Coordinates of C-alpha atoms in Angstrom, one line a residue:
X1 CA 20.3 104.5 -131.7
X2 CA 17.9 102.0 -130.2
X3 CA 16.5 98.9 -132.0
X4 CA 12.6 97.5 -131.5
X5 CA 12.5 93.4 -131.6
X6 CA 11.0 90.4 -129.9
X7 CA 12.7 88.3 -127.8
X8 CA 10.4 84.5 -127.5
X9 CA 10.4 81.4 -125.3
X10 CA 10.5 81.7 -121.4
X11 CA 14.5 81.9 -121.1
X12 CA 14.8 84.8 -123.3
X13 CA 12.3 86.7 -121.8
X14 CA 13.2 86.0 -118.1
X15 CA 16.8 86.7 -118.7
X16 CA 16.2 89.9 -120.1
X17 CA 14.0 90.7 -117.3
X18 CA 16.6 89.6 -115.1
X19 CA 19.7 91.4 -116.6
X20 CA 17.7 94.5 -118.2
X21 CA 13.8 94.9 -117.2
X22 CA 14.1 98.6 -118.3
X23 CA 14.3 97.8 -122.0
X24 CA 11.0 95.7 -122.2
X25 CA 8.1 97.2 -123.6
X26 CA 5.6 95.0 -122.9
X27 CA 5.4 91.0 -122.5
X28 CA 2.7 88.9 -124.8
X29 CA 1.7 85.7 -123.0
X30 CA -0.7 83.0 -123.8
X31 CA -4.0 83.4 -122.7
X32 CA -4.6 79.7 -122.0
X33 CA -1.6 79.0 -120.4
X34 CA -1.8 79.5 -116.3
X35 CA 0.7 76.6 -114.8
X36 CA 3.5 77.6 -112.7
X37 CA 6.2 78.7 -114.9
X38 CA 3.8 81.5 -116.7
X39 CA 2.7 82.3 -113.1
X40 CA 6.7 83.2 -112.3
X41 CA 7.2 85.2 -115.1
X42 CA 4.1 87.0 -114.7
X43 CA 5.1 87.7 -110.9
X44 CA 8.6 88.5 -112.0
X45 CA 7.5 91.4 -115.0
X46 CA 4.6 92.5 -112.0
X47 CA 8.0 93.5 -110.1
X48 CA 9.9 94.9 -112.6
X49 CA 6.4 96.9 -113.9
X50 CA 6.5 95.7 -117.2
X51 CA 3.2 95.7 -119.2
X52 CA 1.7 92.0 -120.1
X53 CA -1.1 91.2 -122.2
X54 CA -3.1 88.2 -122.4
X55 CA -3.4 86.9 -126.1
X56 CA -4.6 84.7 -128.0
X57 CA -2.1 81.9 -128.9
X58 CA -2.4 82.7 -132.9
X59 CA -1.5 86.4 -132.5
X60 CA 1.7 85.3 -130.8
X61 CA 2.5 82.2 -133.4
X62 CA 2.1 85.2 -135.9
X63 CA 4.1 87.6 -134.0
X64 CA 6.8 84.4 -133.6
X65 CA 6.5 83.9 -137.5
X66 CA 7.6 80.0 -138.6
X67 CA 8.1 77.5 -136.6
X68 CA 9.4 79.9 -133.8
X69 CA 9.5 77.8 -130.6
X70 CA 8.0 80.9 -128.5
X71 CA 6.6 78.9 -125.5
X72 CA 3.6 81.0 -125.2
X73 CA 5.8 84.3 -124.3
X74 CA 6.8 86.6 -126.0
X75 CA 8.7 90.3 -125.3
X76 CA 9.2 93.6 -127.0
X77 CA 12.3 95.0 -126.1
X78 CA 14.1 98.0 -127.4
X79 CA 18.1 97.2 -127.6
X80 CA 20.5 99.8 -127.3
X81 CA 23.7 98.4 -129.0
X82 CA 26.8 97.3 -127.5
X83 CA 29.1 99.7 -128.1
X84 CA 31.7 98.4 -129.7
X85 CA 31.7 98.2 -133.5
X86 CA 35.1 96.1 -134.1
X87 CA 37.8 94.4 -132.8
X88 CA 40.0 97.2 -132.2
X89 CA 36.7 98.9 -129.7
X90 CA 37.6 95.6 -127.9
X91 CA 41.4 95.1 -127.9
X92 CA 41.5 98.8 -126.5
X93 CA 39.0 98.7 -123.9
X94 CA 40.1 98.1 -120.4
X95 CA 40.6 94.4 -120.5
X96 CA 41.0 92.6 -117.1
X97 CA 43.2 89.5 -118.8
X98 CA 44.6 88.5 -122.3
X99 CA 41.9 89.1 -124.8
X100 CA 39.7 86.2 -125.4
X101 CA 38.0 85.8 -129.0
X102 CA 35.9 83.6 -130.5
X103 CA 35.9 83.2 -134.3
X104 CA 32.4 81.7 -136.1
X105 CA 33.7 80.9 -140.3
X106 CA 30.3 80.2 -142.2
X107 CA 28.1 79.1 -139.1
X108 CA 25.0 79.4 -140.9
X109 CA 22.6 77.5 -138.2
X110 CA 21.0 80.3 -136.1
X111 CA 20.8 77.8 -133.6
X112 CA 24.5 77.1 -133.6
X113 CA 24.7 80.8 -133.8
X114 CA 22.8 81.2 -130.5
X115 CA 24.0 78.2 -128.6
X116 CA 27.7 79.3 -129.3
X117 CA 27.2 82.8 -128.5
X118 CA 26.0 81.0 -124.9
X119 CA 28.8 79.1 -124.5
X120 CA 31.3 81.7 -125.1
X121 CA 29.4 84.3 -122.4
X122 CA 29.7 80.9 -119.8
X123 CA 33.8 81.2 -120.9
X124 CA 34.5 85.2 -120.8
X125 CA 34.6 85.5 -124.2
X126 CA 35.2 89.2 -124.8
X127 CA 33.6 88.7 -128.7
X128 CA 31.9 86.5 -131.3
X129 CA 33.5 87.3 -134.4
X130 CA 32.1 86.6 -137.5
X131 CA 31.7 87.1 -141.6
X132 CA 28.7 88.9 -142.6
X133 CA 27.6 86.7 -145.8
X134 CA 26.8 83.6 -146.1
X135 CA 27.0 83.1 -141.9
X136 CA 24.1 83.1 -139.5
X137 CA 23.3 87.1 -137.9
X138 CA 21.9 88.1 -134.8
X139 CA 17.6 87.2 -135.2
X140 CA 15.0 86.6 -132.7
X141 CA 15.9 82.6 -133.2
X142 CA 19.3 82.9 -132.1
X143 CA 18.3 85.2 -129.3
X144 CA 16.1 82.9 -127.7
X145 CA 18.7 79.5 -128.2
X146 CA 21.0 82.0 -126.7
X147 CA 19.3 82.5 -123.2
X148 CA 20.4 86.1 -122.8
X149 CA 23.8 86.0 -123.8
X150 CA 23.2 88.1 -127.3
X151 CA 23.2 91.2 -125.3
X152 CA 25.9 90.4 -123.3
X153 CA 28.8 89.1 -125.3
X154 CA 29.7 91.4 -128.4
X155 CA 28.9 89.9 -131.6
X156 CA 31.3 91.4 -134.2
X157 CA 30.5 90.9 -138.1
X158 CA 33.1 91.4 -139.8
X159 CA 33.2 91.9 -144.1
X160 CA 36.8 90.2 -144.5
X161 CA 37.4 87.5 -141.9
X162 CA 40.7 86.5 -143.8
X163 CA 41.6 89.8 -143.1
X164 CA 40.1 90.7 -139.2
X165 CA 42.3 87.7 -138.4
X166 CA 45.3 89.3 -139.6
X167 CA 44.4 92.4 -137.7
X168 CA 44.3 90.3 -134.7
X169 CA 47.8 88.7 -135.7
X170 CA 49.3 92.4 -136.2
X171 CA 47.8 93.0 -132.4
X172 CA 49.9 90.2 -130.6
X173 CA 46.7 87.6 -130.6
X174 CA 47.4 84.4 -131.3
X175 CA 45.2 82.7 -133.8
X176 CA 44.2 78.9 -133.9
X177 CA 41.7 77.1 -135.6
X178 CA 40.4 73.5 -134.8
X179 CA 40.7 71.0 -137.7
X180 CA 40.1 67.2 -137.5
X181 CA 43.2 66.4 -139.5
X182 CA 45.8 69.0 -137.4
X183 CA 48.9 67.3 -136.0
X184 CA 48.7 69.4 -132.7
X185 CA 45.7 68.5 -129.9
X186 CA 43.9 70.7 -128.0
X187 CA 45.3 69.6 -124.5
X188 CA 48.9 70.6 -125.6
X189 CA 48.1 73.4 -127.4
X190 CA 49.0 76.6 -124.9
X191 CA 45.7 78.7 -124.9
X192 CA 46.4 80.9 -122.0
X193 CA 47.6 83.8 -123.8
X194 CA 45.8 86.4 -125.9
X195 CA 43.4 84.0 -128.4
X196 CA 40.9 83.9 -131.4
X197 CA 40.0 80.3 -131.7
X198 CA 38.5 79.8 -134.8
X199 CA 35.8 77.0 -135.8
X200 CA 34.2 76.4 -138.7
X201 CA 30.7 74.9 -139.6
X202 CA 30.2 70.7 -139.3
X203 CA 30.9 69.2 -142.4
X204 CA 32.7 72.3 -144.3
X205 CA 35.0 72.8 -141.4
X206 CA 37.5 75.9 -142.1
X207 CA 37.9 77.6 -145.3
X208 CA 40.9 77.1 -147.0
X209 CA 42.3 80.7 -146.5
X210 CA 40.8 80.9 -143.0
X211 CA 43.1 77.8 -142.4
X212 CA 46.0 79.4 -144.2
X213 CA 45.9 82.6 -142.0
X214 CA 45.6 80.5 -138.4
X215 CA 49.4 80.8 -136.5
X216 CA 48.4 76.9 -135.4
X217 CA 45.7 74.5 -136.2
X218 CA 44.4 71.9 -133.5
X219 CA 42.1 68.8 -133.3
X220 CA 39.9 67.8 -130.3
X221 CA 40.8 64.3 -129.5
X222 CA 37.9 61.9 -130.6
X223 CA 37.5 58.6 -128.2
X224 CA 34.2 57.3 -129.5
X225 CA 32.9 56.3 -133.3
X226 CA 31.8 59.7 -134.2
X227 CA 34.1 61.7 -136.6
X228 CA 32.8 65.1 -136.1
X229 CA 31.2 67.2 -133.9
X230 CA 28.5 70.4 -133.7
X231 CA 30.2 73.4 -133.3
X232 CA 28.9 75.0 -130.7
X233 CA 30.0 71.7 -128.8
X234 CA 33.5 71.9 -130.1
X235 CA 33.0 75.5 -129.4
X236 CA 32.5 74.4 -125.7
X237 CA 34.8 72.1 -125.7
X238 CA 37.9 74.7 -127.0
X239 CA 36.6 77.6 -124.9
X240 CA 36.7 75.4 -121.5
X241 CA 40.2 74.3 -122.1
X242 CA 41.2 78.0 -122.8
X243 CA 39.8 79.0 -119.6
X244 CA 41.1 76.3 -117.7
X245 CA 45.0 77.1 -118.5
X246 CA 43.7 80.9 -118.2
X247 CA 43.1 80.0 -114.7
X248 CA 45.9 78.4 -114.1
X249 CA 48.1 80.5 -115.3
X250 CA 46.4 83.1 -112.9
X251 CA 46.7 81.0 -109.5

């Protein structure tokens, strides 16, 4: 079953030209807007024969809704799902290395959302994982922070994360979490195996039973006068070293 959205701002749009041109509908661009960067998409959707319309600037801030950042661009797409519907679609599909998850508790920021779901496509994540309430979802906001990587990397929502982690556990993946007060660092934690690394939102951190069901809780180490960190640049941070021993391990 296929799903109608928008996708806004010039790196969503381009990337899904790029990756998928077939599932565009038709491309909404400012009328007022001619300089170089509108003249490239235009020439790229031309190729790809994808229907653009010139608009006015108010129909796309309503189209964009909010304070949606749409850059003068906006595209219709139609989505056909990624098809896998849970962790179990993923641990049994034909994996070329360990499996590689990354676990979101209570990331409510759609921009976090987005800007983690890019870093873990940059990684080889094989999937997002997280709760469905009271956690940030897949919306035209974290698409466009996402540059792309929303229809790439499986985003798994999950009703029980307490439980999916166990699941994983009963599957031979090791589970971590990163937690500032954690005895064990990042750089001598071994990562190269099968992984969830789970991170929770700055400020809250992890939920108490999402701590209690981790095999082995980790800090990053801090050199500066911050204490915390955003998480989709811990997120960065984690997944780099996880694919750093991953690679070593393979050489």
């Amino acid at each position: 079953m296929s799903d109608v959205r928008i996708l806004f701002g010039f790196h969503a749009v381009l990337s899904r030209l790029r990756q998928h041109a077939a599932s565009v509908q038709e491309v909404l661009v400012d009328q007022d807007r001619v300089d170089a960067r509108m003249k490239d998409l235009l020439q790229m959707a031309e190729g790809a024969n994808v229907r653009v319309m010139h608009v006015e600037r108010a129909r796309l801030d309503g189209m964009a809704g909010g304070n949606a950042r749409h850059q003068g661009v906006i595209a219709r797409v139609v989505d056909t799902p990624i098809p896998y519907k849970d962790i179990h679609d993923i641990l049994e599909s034909d994996l070329k290395e360990p499996p590689f998850f990354l676990v979101l508790d209570g990331v409510e920021d759609p921009h976090n959302l987005g800007a983690c779901l890019r870093v873990a496509d940059a990684m080889g994540v094989h999937a997002v994982i997280a709760p469905k309430d009271r956690a940030a979802g897949l919306n035209a906001t974290v698409r466009k922070v996402a540059c792309g990587a929303a229809e790439t990397v499986p985003f798994i929502a999950v009703t029980n994360l307490a439980r999916t982690l166990r699941e994983l556990k009963d599957a031979g993946v090791f589970i971590v979490g990163a937690a500032a007060e954690a005895d064990a660092d990042l750089p001598s934690t071994n990562l190269s195996g099968p992984l969830a690394l789970v991170l929770g939102a700055e400020g809250s951190g992890l939920r108490r039973l999402t701590q209690e069901t981790c095999d082995s809780l980790i800090s990053i180490p801090m050199f500066g006068s911050v204490e915390s960190l955003n998480v989709s640049v811990a997120s960065g941070i984690c997944l780099y070293e996880a694919r750093r021993q991953r690679i070593l391990q393979q050489a």
